[in-house]
């Protein structure tokens, strides 16, 4: 009976080892999780990049297949096309700031969104200042290289334009 | 040796049974997956509910803690508050239709979004018809009861208001 006991112990040990390895394998294919709060932080870095490097910094956070839903114009699909409309971020007369209010993320940690408020201070050709307040939604998607990029961005104003 | 073989076979069988049961347990806690296409279908049902039952039908697809980011006004938080602004859907002079263009869903199948175009046909007090085209983003979140509800909704116009 001693031989049988040894065999049974070895079999159970092998079983535990197999389940442990299998579990590790599962963990390896599950994307590293970040919290909704972490998405807000990423959004803070996104704004910092835009403030420091203008349109180039802003666009560096966009996914190649991103969708922009601009206020006052039809949808724009693809990073290259979206970039064409972001030159205003390079004009020192313009100042765009935004702050996340809410965020959520999927349990798989590969898709999430933030929403919040923005302020846009600009100066027209005659030197008159304009101030606009609005809201935005940004959908964030984890990319193949582990970075988070903007999959969709949309904004609208808090007040009707005169 | 025959006895050892039998014990080994039984041990392996128990191991397989244990792993199978464990895997079933995992499947039970993993949300049932739906595709991005399925989210578009849910959105079609959402519009049908709004067309058939007005504001009540529309709001039946909203999560209790939903966020509405209305065009031309600040954010509204919570289903009850959002519902107060949806009475226009009960006015037969208004016709709001929308159609999803894109959609994506997290690999965990518990969070996703749709975006697309809307058309809003309305008649003012003087009987003049107004036609508006715009875009929207809807964030969908799977609820505890397995249903999908709107967690966030936002829209903006394709053209500037005159």
PDB file of C-alpha atoms in Angstrom:
ATOM      1  CA  UNK A   1       0.000   0.000   0.000  1.00  0.00           C
ATOM      2  CA  UNK A   2       2.992   2.269   0.569  1.00  0.00           C
ATOM      3  CA  UNK A   3       3.772   2.180  -3.173  1.00  0.00           C
ATOM      4  CA  UNK A   4       0.184   3.139  -4.034  1.00  0.00           C
ATOM      5  CA  UNK A   5       0.287   6.071  -1.607  1.00  0.00           C
ATOM      6  CA  UNK A   6       3.484   7.387  -3.175  1.00  0.00           C
ATOM      7  CA  UNK A   7       1.975   7.103  -6.678  1.00  0.00           C
ATOM      8  CA  UNK A   8      -1.185   8.899  -5.522  1.00  0.00           C
ATOM      9  CA  UNK A   9       0.852  11.726  -3.925  1.00  0.00           C
ATOM     10  CA  UNK A  10       2.963  12.105  -7.076  1.00  0.00           C
ATOM     11  CA  UNK A  11      -0.209  12.158  -9.231  1.00  0.00           C
ATOM     12  CA  UNK A  12      -1.832  14.847  -7.051  1.00  0.00           C
ATOM     13  CA  UNK A  13       1.399  16.889  -7.103  1.00  0.00           C
ATOM     14  CA  UNK A  14       1.511  16.638 -10.903  1.00  0.00           C
ATOM     15  CA  UNK A  15      -2.163  17.663 -11.031  1.00  0.00           C
ATOM     16  CA  UNK A  16      -1.511  20.746  -8.876  1.00  0.00           C
ATOM     17  CA  UNK A  17       1.544  21.615 -10.988  1.00  0.00           C
ATOM     18  CA  UNK A  18      -0.475  21.257 -14.212  1.00  0.00           C
ATOM     19  CA  UNK A  19      -3.288  23.474 -12.884  1.00  0.00           C
ATOM     20  CA  UNK A  20      -0.782  26.067 -11.669  1.00  0.00           C
ATOM     21  CA  UNK A  21       0.960  26.161 -15.062  1.00  0.00           C
ATOM     22  CA  UNK A  22      -2.388  26.383 -16.812  1.00  0.00           C
ATOM     23  CA  UNK A  23      -3.462  29.244 -14.560  1.00  0.00           C
ATOM     24  CA  UNK A  24      -0.168  31.070 -15.281  1.00  0.00           C
ATOM     25  CA  UNK A  25      -0.841  30.616 -18.976  1.00  0.00           C
ATOM     26  CA  UNK A  26      -4.265  32.203 -18.550  1.00  0.00           C
ATOM     27  CA  UNK A  27      -2.779  35.127 -16.644  1.00  0.00           C
ATOM     28  CA  UNK A  28      -0.251  35.644 -19.430  1.00  0.00           C
ATOM     29  CA  UNK A  29      -2.946  36.156 -22.064  1.00  0.00           C
ATOM     30  CA  UNK A  30      -5.069  38.425 -19.834  1.00  0.00           C
ATOM     31  CA  UNK A  31      -4.073  42.076 -20.487  1.00  0.00           C
ATOM     32  CA  UNK A  32      -2.443  43.837 -17.578  1.00  0.00           C
ATOM     33  CA  UNK A  33      -5.211  45.633 -15.768  1.00  0.00           C
ATOM     34  CA  UNK A  34      -5.289  49.347 -15.149  1.00  0.00           C
ATOM     35  CA  UNK A  35      -7.965  51.078 -13.137  1.00  0.00           C
ATOM     36  CA  UNK A  36     -10.384  53.738 -14.326  1.00  0.00           C
ATOM     37  CA  UNK A  37      -8.324  56.161 -12.221  1.00  0.00           C
ATOM     38  CA  UNK A  38      -5.229  55.202 -14.212  1.00  0.00           C
ATOM     39  CA  UNK A  39      -7.112  56.119 -17.399  1.00  0.00           C
ATOM     40  CA  UNK A  40      -7.654  59.599 -15.959  1.00  0.00           C
ATOM     41  CA  UNK A  41      -3.909  59.827 -15.340  1.00  0.00           C
ATOM     42  CA  UNK A  42      -3.177  58.780 -18.914  1.00  0.00           C
ATOM     43  CA  UNK A  43      -5.543  61.517 -20.010  1.00  0.00           C
ATOM     44  CA  UNK A  44      -3.571  64.016 -17.944  1.00  0.00           C
ATOM     45  CA  UNK A  45      -0.397  62.930 -19.768  1.00  0.00           C
ATOM     46  CA  UNK A  46      -2.300  63.273 -23.057  1.00  0.00           C
ATOM     47  CA  UNK A  47      -3.126  66.921 -22.278  1.00  0.00           C
ATOM     48  CA  UNK A  48       0.459  67.601 -21.128  1.00  0.00           C
ATOM     49  CA  UNK A  49       1.742  66.253 -24.461  1.00  0.00           C
ATOM     50  CA  UNK A  50      -0.652  68.573 -26.322  1.00  0.00           C
ATOM     51  CA  UNK A  51       0.414  71.593 -24.258  1.00  0.00           C
ATOM     52  CA  UNK A  52       4.109  70.896 -24.655  1.00  0.00           C
ATOM     53  CA  UNK A  53       4.199  69.704 -28.264  1.00  0.00           C
ATOM     54  CA  UNK A  54       0.969  71.026 -29.800  1.00  0.00           C
ATOM     55  CA  UNK A  55      -0.762  68.981 -32.481  1.00  0.00           C
ATOM     56  CA  UNK A  56       2.104  66.453 -32.672  1.00  0.00           C
ATOM     57  CA  UNK A  57       1.884  65.783 -28.945  1.00  0.00           C
ATOM     58  CA  UNK A  58      -1.898  65.572 -29.080  1.00  0.00           C
ATOM     59  CA  UNK A  59      -1.892  63.184 -32.046  1.00  0.00           C
ATOM     60  CA  UNK A  60       0.755  60.936 -30.463  1.00  0.00           C
ATOM     61  CA  UNK A  61      -2.023  59.610 -28.243  1.00  0.00           C
ATOM     62  CA  UNK A  62      -4.302  58.655 -31.131  1.00  0.00           C
ATOM     63  CA  UNK A  63      -4.701  55.105 -32.476  1.00  0.00           C
ATOM     64  CA  UNK A  64      -4.111  54.689 -36.227  1.00  0.00           C
ATOM     65  CA  UNK A  65      -7.784  53.803 -36.801  1.00  0.00           C
ATOM     66  CA  UNK A  66      -9.162  56.440 -34.412  1.00  0.00           C
ATOM     67  CA  UNK A  67     -12.465  58.212 -35.001  1.00  0.00           C
ATOM     68  CA  UNK A  68     -12.924  61.932 -34.370  1.00  0.00           C
ATOM     69  CA  UNK A  69     -16.477  63.287 -34.108  1.00  0.00           C
ATOM     70  CA  UNK A  70     -15.841  67.046 -34.305  1.00  0.00           C
ATOM     71  CA  UNK A  71     -18.402  69.562 -33.136  1.00  0.00           C
ATOM     72  CA  UNK A  72     -19.843  71.269 -36.223  1.00  0.00           C
ATOM     73  CA  UNK A  73     -18.500  68.868 -38.869  1.00  0.00           C
ATOM     74  CA  UNK A  74     -18.973  65.251 -40.011  1.00  0.00           C
ATOM     75  CA  UNK A  75     -16.988  62.306 -38.616  1.00  0.00           C
ATOM     76  CA  UNK A  76     -13.290  61.975 -39.466  1.00  0.00           C
ATOM     77  CA  UNK A  77     -11.837  58.473 -39.609  1.00  0.00           C
ATOM     78  CA  UNK A  78      -8.138  57.666 -39.240  1.00  0.00           C
ATOM     79  CA  UNK A  79      -5.259  59.358 -37.421  1.00  0.00           C
ATOM     80  CA  UNK A  80      -3.762  60.929 -40.559  1.00  0.00           C
ATOM     81  CA  UNK A  81      -7.047  62.622 -41.518  1.00  0.00           C
ATOM     82  CA  UNK A  82      -7.736  63.731 -37.941  1.00  0.00           C
ATOM     83  CA  UNK A  83      -4.254  65.296 -37.669  1.00  0.00           C
ATOM     84  CA  UNK A  84      -5.059  67.656 -40.570  1.00  0.00           C
ATOM     85  CA  UNK A  85      -7.627  69.462 -38.418  1.00  0.00           C
ATOM     86  CA  UNK A  86      -5.462  69.785 -35.292  1.00  0.00           C
ATOM     87  CA  UNK A  87      -3.132  72.568 -36.428  1.00  0.00           C
ATOM     88  CA  UNK A  88      -4.996  75.021 -34.186  1.00  0.00           C
ATOM     89  CA  UNK A  89      -3.186  73.382 -31.243  1.00  0.00           C
ATOM     90  CA  UNK A  90       0.095  74.828 -32.593  1.00  0.00           C
ATOM     91  CA  UNK A  91      -1.257  78.404 -32.478  1.00  0.00           C
ATOM     92  CA  UNK A  92      -0.089  80.117 -29.288  1.00  0.00           C
ATOM     93  CA  UNK A  93      -3.249  82.256 -29.381  1.00  0.00           C
ATOM     94  CA  UNK A  94      -5.256  79.143 -28.568  1.00  0.00           C
ATOM     95  CA  UNK A  95      -5.338  77.375 -25.251  1.00  0.00           C
ATOM     96  CA  UNK A  96      -7.267  74.113 -24.896  1.00  0.00           C
ATOM     97  CA  UNK A  97      -7.463  72.474 -21.480  1.00  0.00           C
ATOM     98  CA  UNK A  98      -9.596  69.619 -20.256  1.00  0.00           C
ATOM     99  CA  UNK A  99     -10.224  67.670 -17.089  1.00  0.00           C
ATOM    100  CA  UNK A 100     -11.761  64.222 -16.649  1.00  0.00           C
ATOM    101  CA  UNK A 101     -14.826  63.946 -14.427  1.00  0.00           C
ATOM    102  CA  UNK A 102     -15.676  60.258 -14.890  1.00  0.00           C
ATOM    103  CA  UNK A 103     -14.026  57.124 -16.226  1.00  0.00           C
ATOM    104  CA  UNK A 104     -14.709  53.422 -16.505  1.00  0.00           C
ATOM    105  CA  UNK A 105     -12.813  50.426 -17.786  1.00  0.00           C
ATOM    106  CA  UNK A 106     -13.789  46.916 -18.875  1.00  0.00           C
ATOM    107  CA  UNK A 107     -12.958  44.058 -16.500  1.00  0.00           C
ATOM    108  CA  UNK A 108     -10.532  42.765 -19.144  1.00  0.00           C
ATOM    109  CA  UNK A 109      -8.605  46.044 -18.912  1.00  0.00           C
ATOM    110  CA  UNK A 110      -8.376  46.616 -22.659  1.00  0.00           C
ATOM    111  CA  UNK A 111     -11.137  49.183 -23.307  1.00  0.00           C
ATOM    112  CA  UNK A 112     -12.277  52.150 -21.288  1.00  0.00           C
ATOM    113  CA  UNK A 113     -13.448  55.726 -21.509  1.00  0.00           C
ATOM    114  CA  UNK A 114     -13.150  59.068 -19.823  1.00  0.00           C
ATOM    115  CA  UNK A 115     -15.489  62.042 -19.966  1.00  0.00           C
ATOM    116  CA  UNK A 116     -15.127  65.531 -18.649  1.00  0.00           C
ATOM    117  CA  UNK A 117     -15.110  69.237 -19.303  1.00  0.00           C
ATOM    118  CA  UNK A 118     -12.937  71.367 -21.558  1.00  0.00           C
ATOM    119  CA  UNK A 119     -12.198  75.062 -21.853  1.00  0.00           C
ATOM    120  CA  UNK A 120     -11.032  76.666 -25.050  1.00  0.00           C
ATOM    121  CA  UNK A 121      -9.577  80.153 -25.007  1.00  0.00           C
ATOM    122  CA  UNK A 122      -8.792  81.601 -28.426  1.00  0.00           C
ATOM    123  CA  UNK A 123      -8.002  84.901 -30.086  1.00  0.00           C
ATOM    124  CA  UNK A 124      -9.366  85.810 -33.515  1.00  0.00           C
ATOM    125  CA  UNK A 125      -7.607  87.745 -36.277  1.00  0.00           C
ATOM    126  CA  UNK A 126      -8.791  91.044 -34.793  1.00  0.00           C
ATOM    127  CA  UNK A 127      -7.325  90.166 -31.403  1.00  0.00           C
ATOM    128  CA  UNK A 128     -10.686  89.538 -29.762  1.00  0.00           C
ATOM    129  CA  UNK A 129     -10.648  86.787 -27.162  1.00  0.00           C
ATOM    130  CA  UNK A 130     -13.211  84.003 -27.245  1.00  0.00           C
ATOM    131  CA  UNK A 131     -13.956  81.630 -24.419  1.00  0.00           C
ATOM    132  CA  UNK A 132     -15.817  78.373 -24.835  1.00  0.00           C
ATOM    133  CA  UNK A 133     -16.770  75.687 -22.346  1.00  0.00           C
ATOM    134  CA  UNK A 134     -17.784  72.211 -23.332  1.00  0.00           C
ATOM    135  CA  UNK A 135     -17.703  68.518 -22.595  1.00  0.00           C
ATOM    136  CA  UNK A 136     -15.959  65.549 -24.136  1.00  0.00           C
ATOM    137  CA  UNK A 137     -15.905  61.772 -24.251  1.00  0.00           C
ATOM    138  CA  UNK A 138     -12.725  59.868 -25.065  1.00  0.00           C
ATOM    139  CA  UNK A 139     -12.732  56.116 -25.682  1.00  0.00           C
ATOM    140  CA  UNK A 140      -9.384  54.536 -24.807  1.00  0.00           C
ATOM    141  CA  UNK A 141      -8.177  51.241 -26.224  1.00  0.00           C
ATOM    142  CA  UNK A 142      -5.141  49.245 -25.202  1.00  0.00           C
ATOM    143  CA  UNK A 143      -2.887  48.643 -28.189  1.00  0.00           C
ATOM    144  CA  UNK A 144      -0.874  45.566 -29.120  1.00  0.00           C
ATOM    145  CA  UNK A 145       2.278  47.157 -27.636  1.00  0.00           C
ATOM    146  CA  UNK A 146       0.567  47.727 -24.277  1.00  0.00           C
ATOM    147  CA  UNK A 147       0.103  51.488 -24.709  1.00  0.00           C
ATOM    148  CA  UNK A 148      -3.287  53.158 -24.364  1.00  0.00           C
ATOM    149  CA  UNK A 149      -4.475  55.168 -27.332  1.00  0.00           C
ATOM    150  CA  UNK A 150      -7.538  57.256 -28.190  1.00  0.00           C
ATOM    151  CA  UNK A 151      -9.950  55.137 -30.256  1.00  0.00           C
ATOM    152  CA  UNK A 152     -12.668  57.808 -30.386  1.00  0.00           C
ATOM    153  CA  UNK A 153     -12.966  61.411 -29.302  1.00  0.00           C
ATOM    154  CA  UNK A 154     -15.963  63.692 -29.297  1.00  0.00           C
ATOM    155  CA  UNK A 155     -16.864  67.064 -27.856  1.00  0.00           C
ATOM    156  CA  UNK A 156     -19.737  69.514 -27.692  1.00  0.00           C
ATOM    157  CA  UNK A 157     -20.339  72.958 -26.221  1.00  0.00           C
ATOM    158  CA  UNK A 158     -22.169  73.767 -22.996  1.00  0.00           C
ATOM    159  CA  UNK A 159     -23.902  76.736 -24.573  1.00  0.00           C
ATOM    160  CA  UNK A 160     -25.326  77.337 -28.022  1.00  0.00           C
ATOM    161  CA  UNK A 161     -23.131  79.357 -30.359  1.00  0.00           C
ATOM    162  CA  UNK A 162     -24.367  82.877 -31.059  1.00  0.00           C
TER     163      UNK A 162
ATOM    164  CA  UNK B   1       2.580  -2.843 -11.366  1.00  0.00           C
ATOM    165  CA  UNK B   2      -1.015  -3.307 -12.472  1.00  0.00           C
ATOM    166  CA  UNK B   3      -2.254  -1.776  -9.203  1.00  0.00           C
ATOM    167  CA  UNK B   4       0.015   1.252  -9.696  1.00  0.00           C
ATOM    168  CA  UNK B   5      -1.275   1.741 -13.241  1.00  0.00           C
ATOM    169  CA  UNK B   6      -4.882   1.728 -12.039  1.00  0.00           C
ATOM    170  CA  UNK B   7      -4.081   4.270  -9.311  1.00  0.00           C
ATOM    171  CA  UNK B   8      -2.257   6.482 -11.827  1.00  0.00           C
ATOM    172  CA  UNK B   9      -5.185   6.315 -14.260  1.00  0.00           C
ATOM    173  CA  UNK B  10      -7.663   7.171 -11.495  1.00  0.00           C
ATOM    174  CA  UNK B  11      -5.446  10.081 -10.352  1.00  0.00           C
ATOM    175  CA  UNK B  12      -5.188  11.465 -13.890  1.00  0.00           C
ATOM    176  CA  UNK B  13      -8.973  11.094 -14.368  1.00  0.00           C
ATOM    177  CA  UNK B  14      -9.585  12.993 -11.109  1.00  0.00           C
ATOM    178  CA  UNK B  15      -7.125  15.652 -12.243  1.00  0.00           C
ATOM    179  CA  UNK B  16      -8.945  16.077 -15.581  1.00  0.00           C
ATOM    180  CA  UNK B  17     -12.296  16.195 -13.768  1.00  0.00           C
ATOM    181  CA  UNK B  18     -10.979  18.819 -11.336  1.00  0.00           C
ATOM    182  CA  UNK B  19      -9.609  20.991 -14.160  1.00  0.00           C
ATOM    183  CA  UNK B  20     -12.862  20.663 -16.106  1.00  0.00           C
ATOM    184  CA  UNK B  21     -14.924  21.694 -13.078  1.00  0.00           C
ATOM    185  CA  UNK B  22     -12.551  24.577 -12.389  1.00  0.00           C
ATOM    186  CA  UNK B  23     -12.774  25.728 -15.992  1.00  0.00           C
ATOM    187  CA  UNK B  24     -16.608  25.606 -15.808  1.00  0.00           C
ATOM    188  CA  UNK B  25     -16.420  27.734 -12.685  1.00  0.00           C
ATOM    189  CA  UNK B  26     -14.301  30.265 -14.562  1.00  0.00           C
ATOM    190  CA  UNK B  27     -16.731  30.322 -17.455  1.00  0.00           C
ATOM    191  CA  UNK B  28     -19.576  30.975 -15.038  1.00  0.00           C
ATOM    192  CA  UNK B  29     -17.977  34.163 -13.709  1.00  0.00           C
ATOM    193  CA  UNK B  30     -16.866  35.396 -17.146  1.00  0.00           C
ATOM    194  CA  UNK B  31     -19.645  37.556 -18.641  1.00  0.00           C
ATOM    195  CA  UNK B  32     -21.341  36.078 -21.680  1.00  0.00           C
ATOM    196  CA  UNK B  33     -19.637  37.655 -24.659  1.00  0.00           C
ATOM    197  CA  UNK B  34     -21.455  39.590 -27.319  1.00  0.00           C
ATOM    198  CA  UNK B  35     -19.807  40.971 -30.424  1.00  0.00           C
ATOM    199  CA  UNK B  36     -19.507  44.601 -31.476  1.00  0.00           C
ATOM    200  CA  UNK B  37     -22.105  43.767 -34.136  1.00  0.00           C
ATOM    201  CA  UNK B  38     -24.491  42.630 -31.408  1.00  0.00           C
ATOM    202  CA  UNK B  39     -24.071  46.031 -29.744  1.00  0.00           C
ATOM    203  CA  UNK B  40     -25.240  47.646 -32.987  1.00  0.00           C
ATOM    204  CA  UNK B  41     -28.313  45.396 -32.894  1.00  0.00           C
ATOM    205  CA  UNK B  42     -29.026  46.394 -29.299  1.00  0.00           C
ATOM    206  CA  UNK B  43     -28.794  49.987 -30.436  1.00  0.00           C
ATOM    207  CA  UNK B  44     -31.368  49.273 -33.139  1.00  0.00           C
ATOM    208  CA  UNK B  45     -33.722  47.925 -30.457  1.00  0.00           C
ATOM    209  CA  UNK B  46     -32.992  51.043 -28.387  1.00  0.00           C
ATOM    210  CA  UNK B  47     -34.149  53.281 -31.264  1.00  0.00           C
ATOM    211  CA  UNK B  48     -37.221  51.119 -31.880  1.00  0.00           C
ATOM    212  CA  UNK B  49     -38.175  51.472 -28.201  1.00  0.00           C
ATOM    213  CA  UNK B  50     -37.840  55.265 -28.500  1.00  0.00           C
ATOM    214  CA  UNK B  51     -39.947  55.371 -31.663  1.00  0.00           C
ATOM    215  CA  UNK B  52     -42.670  53.163 -30.233  1.00  0.00           C
ATOM    216  CA  UNK B  53     -42.789  54.428 -26.657  1.00  0.00           C
ATOM    217  CA  UNK B  54     -41.174  57.865 -26.809  1.00  0.00           C
ATOM    218  CA  UNK B  55     -39.171  59.083 -23.839  1.00  0.00           C
ATOM    219  CA  UNK B  56     -40.162  56.083 -21.690  1.00  0.00           C
ATOM    220  CA  UNK B  57     -38.903  53.656 -24.331  1.00  0.00           C
ATOM    221  CA  UNK B  58     -35.717  55.659 -24.804  1.00  0.00           C
ATOM    222  CA  UNK B  59     -35.003  55.892 -21.095  1.00  0.00           C
ATOM    223  CA  UNK B  60     -35.643  52.154 -20.555  1.00  0.00           C
ATOM    224  CA  UNK B  61     -32.205  51.588 -22.103  1.00  0.00           C
ATOM    225  CA  UNK B  62     -30.385  53.891 -19.686  1.00  0.00           C
ATOM    226  CA  UNK B  63     -28.393  52.700 -16.668  1.00  0.00           C
ATOM    227  CA  UNK B  64     -29.362  54.251 -13.327  1.00  0.00           C
ATOM    228  CA  UNK B  65     -26.011  56.033 -13.075  1.00  0.00           C
ATOM    229  CA  UNK B  66     -25.867  57.055 -16.743  1.00  0.00           C
ATOM    230  CA  UNK B  67     -24.243  60.280 -17.910  1.00  0.00           C
ATOM    231  CA  UNK B  68     -25.749  62.458 -20.635  1.00  0.00           C
ATOM    232  CA  UNK B  69     -23.550  65.079 -22.297  1.00  0.00           C
ATOM    233  CA  UNK B  70     -26.159  67.146 -24.164  1.00  0.00           C
ATOM    234  CA  UNK B  71     -25.211  69.433 -27.027  1.00  0.00           C
ATOM    235  CA  UNK B  72     -25.545  73.022 -25.811  1.00  0.00           C
ATOM    236  CA  UNK B  73     -25.851  72.318 -22.073  1.00  0.00           C
ATOM    237  CA  UNK B  74     -23.709  71.010 -19.186  1.00  0.00           C
ATOM    238  CA  UNK B  75     -23.472  67.314 -18.241  1.00  0.00           C
ATOM    239  CA  UNK B  76     -26.464  65.588 -16.659  1.00  0.00           C
ATOM    240  CA  UNK B  77     -25.787  62.729 -14.273  1.00  0.00           C
ATOM    241  CA  UNK B  78     -28.291  59.991 -13.392  1.00  0.00           C
ATOM    242  CA  UNK B  79     -31.217  58.443 -15.254  1.00  0.00           C
ATOM    243  CA  UNK B  80     -33.895  60.377 -13.363  1.00  0.00           C
ATOM    244  CA  UNK B  81     -32.320  63.751 -14.187  1.00  0.00           C
ATOM    245  CA  UNK B  82     -31.678  62.776 -17.816  1.00  0.00           C
ATOM    246  CA  UNK B  83     -35.302  61.683 -18.256  1.00  0.00           C
ATOM    247  CA  UNK B  84     -36.496  65.225 -17.444  1.00  0.00           C
ATOM    248  CA  UNK B  85     -34.979  66.495 -20.679  1.00  0.00           C
ATOM    249  CA  UNK B  86     -36.303  63.744 -22.946  1.00  0.00           C
ATOM    250  CA  UNK B  87     -39.948  64.830 -23.179  1.00  0.00           C
ATOM    251  CA  UNK B  88     -39.317  66.064 -26.732  1.00  0.00           C
ATOM    252  CA  UNK B  89     -39.340  62.400 -27.791  1.00  0.00           C
ATOM    253  CA  UNK B  90     -43.061  62.276 -26.919  1.00  0.00           C
ATOM    254  CA  UNK B  91     -43.887  65.137 -29.299  1.00  0.00           C
ATOM    255  CA  UNK B  92     -45.171  63.747 -32.605  1.00  0.00           C
ATOM    256  CA  UNK B  93     -43.753  66.821 -34.370  1.00  0.00           C
ATOM    257  CA  UNK B  94     -40.262  65.536 -33.617  1.00  0.00           C
ATOM    258  CA  UNK B  95     -38.586  62.603 -35.273  1.00  0.00           C
ATOM    259  CA  UNK B  96     -35.175  61.454 -34.065  1.00  0.00           C
ATOM    260  CA  UNK B  97     -33.469  58.598 -35.887  1.00  0.00           C
ATOM    261  CA  UNK B  98     -29.933  57.307 -35.644  1.00  0.00           C
ATOM    262  CA  UNK B  99     -27.755  54.654 -37.173  1.00  0.00           C
ATOM    263  CA  UNK B 100     -24.536  53.116 -35.854  1.00  0.00           C
ATOM    264  CA  UNK B 101     -21.464  53.342 -38.065  1.00  0.00           C
ATOM    265  CA  UNK B 102     -18.855  51.803 -35.768  1.00  0.00           C
ATOM    266  CA  UNK B 103     -18.754  49.746 -32.587  1.00  0.00           C
ATOM    267  CA  UNK B 104     -16.231  47.997 -30.387  1.00  0.00           C
ATOM    268  CA  UNK B 105     -16.388  45.858 -27.288  1.00  0.00           C
ATOM    269  CA  UNK B 106     -13.895  44.852 -24.598  1.00  0.00           C
ATOM    270  CA  UNK B 107     -12.560  41.283 -24.694  1.00  0.00           C
ATOM    271  CA  UNK B 108     -14.350  40.692 -21.377  1.00  0.00           C
ATOM    272  CA  UNK B 109     -17.657  41.515 -23.066  1.00  0.00           C
ATOM    273  CA  UNK B 110     -18.882  43.886 -20.360  1.00  0.00           C
ATOM    274  CA  UNK B 111     -18.156  47.329 -21.842  1.00  0.00           C
ATOM    275  CA  UNK B 112     -18.436  48.633 -25.371  1.00  0.00           C
ATOM    276  CA  UNK B 113     -19.476  51.591 -27.460  1.00  0.00           C
ATOM    277  CA  UNK B 114     -21.212  52.522 -30.659  1.00  0.00           C
ATOM    278  CA  UNK B 115     -20.952  55.707 -32.689  1.00  0.00           C
ATOM    279  CA  UNK B 116     -22.888  56.898 -35.673  1.00  0.00           C
ATOM    280  CA  UNK B 117     -25.054  59.547 -37.248  1.00  0.00           C
ATOM    281  CA  UNK B 118     -28.418  60.958 -36.235  1.00  0.00           C
ATOM    282  CA  UNK B 119     -31.087  62.990 -37.975  1.00  0.00           C
ATOM    283  CA  UNK B 120     -33.528  65.166 -36.118  1.00  0.00           C
ATOM    284  CA  UNK B 121     -36.610  66.484 -37.858  1.00  0.00           C
ATOM    285  CA  UNK B 122     -38.695  68.895 -35.826  1.00  0.00           C
ATOM    286  CA  UNK B 123     -41.468  71.434 -36.228  1.00  0.00           C
ATOM    287  CA  UNK B 124     -41.497  74.680 -34.271  1.00  0.00           C
ATOM    288  CA  UNK B 125     -44.533  76.510 -32.843  1.00  0.00           C
ATOM    289  CA  UNK B 126     -45.080  78.317 -36.137  1.00  0.00           C
ATOM    290  CA  UNK B 127     -45.133  75.041 -38.033  1.00  0.00           C
ATOM    291  CA  UNK B 128     -41.729  75.553 -39.637  1.00  0.00           C
ATOM    292  CA  UNK B 129     -39.763  72.368 -40.143  1.00  0.00           C
ATOM    293  CA  UNK B 130     -36.167  72.109 -38.985  1.00  0.00           C
ATOM    294  CA  UNK B 131     -33.722  69.441 -40.022  1.00  0.00           C
ATOM    295  CA  UNK B 132     -30.515  68.687 -38.177  1.00  0.00           C
ATOM    296  CA  UNK B 133     -27.799  66.148 -38.829  1.00  0.00           C
ATOM    297  CA  UNK B 134     -25.271  65.125 -36.244  1.00  0.00           C
ATOM    298  CA  UNK B 135     -23.191  62.386 -34.718  1.00  0.00           C
ATOM    299  CA  UNK B 136     -23.289  60.495 -31.447  1.00  0.00           C
ATOM    300  CA  UNK B 137     -21.296  58.205 -29.186  1.00  0.00           C
ATOM    301  CA  UNK B 138     -23.006  55.771 -26.841  1.00  0.00           C
ATOM    302  CA  UNK B 139     -21.077  53.818 -24.208  1.00  0.00           C
ATOM    303  CA  UNK B 140     -22.778  50.531 -23.369  1.00  0.00           C
ATOM    304  CA  UNK B 141     -22.254  48.654 -20.116  1.00  0.00           C
ATOM    305  CA  UNK B 142     -23.452  45.184 -19.216  1.00  0.00           C
ATOM    306  CA  UNK B 143     -25.532  45.299 -16.051  1.00  0.00           C
ATOM    307  CA  UNK B 144     -25.698  42.839 -13.156  1.00  0.00           C
ATOM    308  CA  UNK B 145     -28.834  41.261 -14.637  1.00  0.00           C
ATOM    309  CA  UNK B 146     -27.108  40.606 -17.977  1.00  0.00           C
ATOM    310  CA  UNK B 147     -28.848  43.421 -19.867  1.00  0.00           C
ATOM    311  CA  UNK B 148     -26.922  46.102 -21.745  1.00  0.00           C
ATOM    312  CA  UNK B 149     -27.620  49.684 -20.765  1.00  0.00           C
ATOM    313  CA  UNK B 150     -26.420  53.116 -21.851  1.00  0.00           C
ATOM    314  CA  UNK B 151     -23.700  54.320 -19.461  1.00  0.00           C
ATOM    315  CA  UNK B 152     -22.959  57.510 -21.398  1.00  0.00           C
ATOM    316  CA  UNK B 153     -24.466  59.267 -24.389  1.00  0.00           C
ATOM    317  CA  UNK B 154     -23.261  62.302 -26.276  1.00  0.00           C
ATOM    318  CA  UNK B 155     -24.104  64.043 -29.520  1.00  0.00           C
ATOM    319  CA  UNK B 156     -23.053  67.023 -31.605  1.00  0.00           C
ATOM    320  CA  UNK B 157     -24.147  68.629 -34.865  1.00  0.00           C
ATOM    321  CA  UNK B 158     -22.474  68.269 -38.243  1.00  0.00           C
ATOM    322  CA  UNK B 159     -22.967  71.960 -39.016  1.00  0.00           C
ATOM    323  CA  UNK B 160     -22.763  75.075 -36.884  1.00  0.00           C
ATOM    324  CA  UNK B 161     -26.079  76.475 -35.718  1.00  0.00           C
ATOM    325  CA  UNK B 162     -27.122  79.701 -37.411  1.00  0.00           C
TER     326      UNK B 162
END
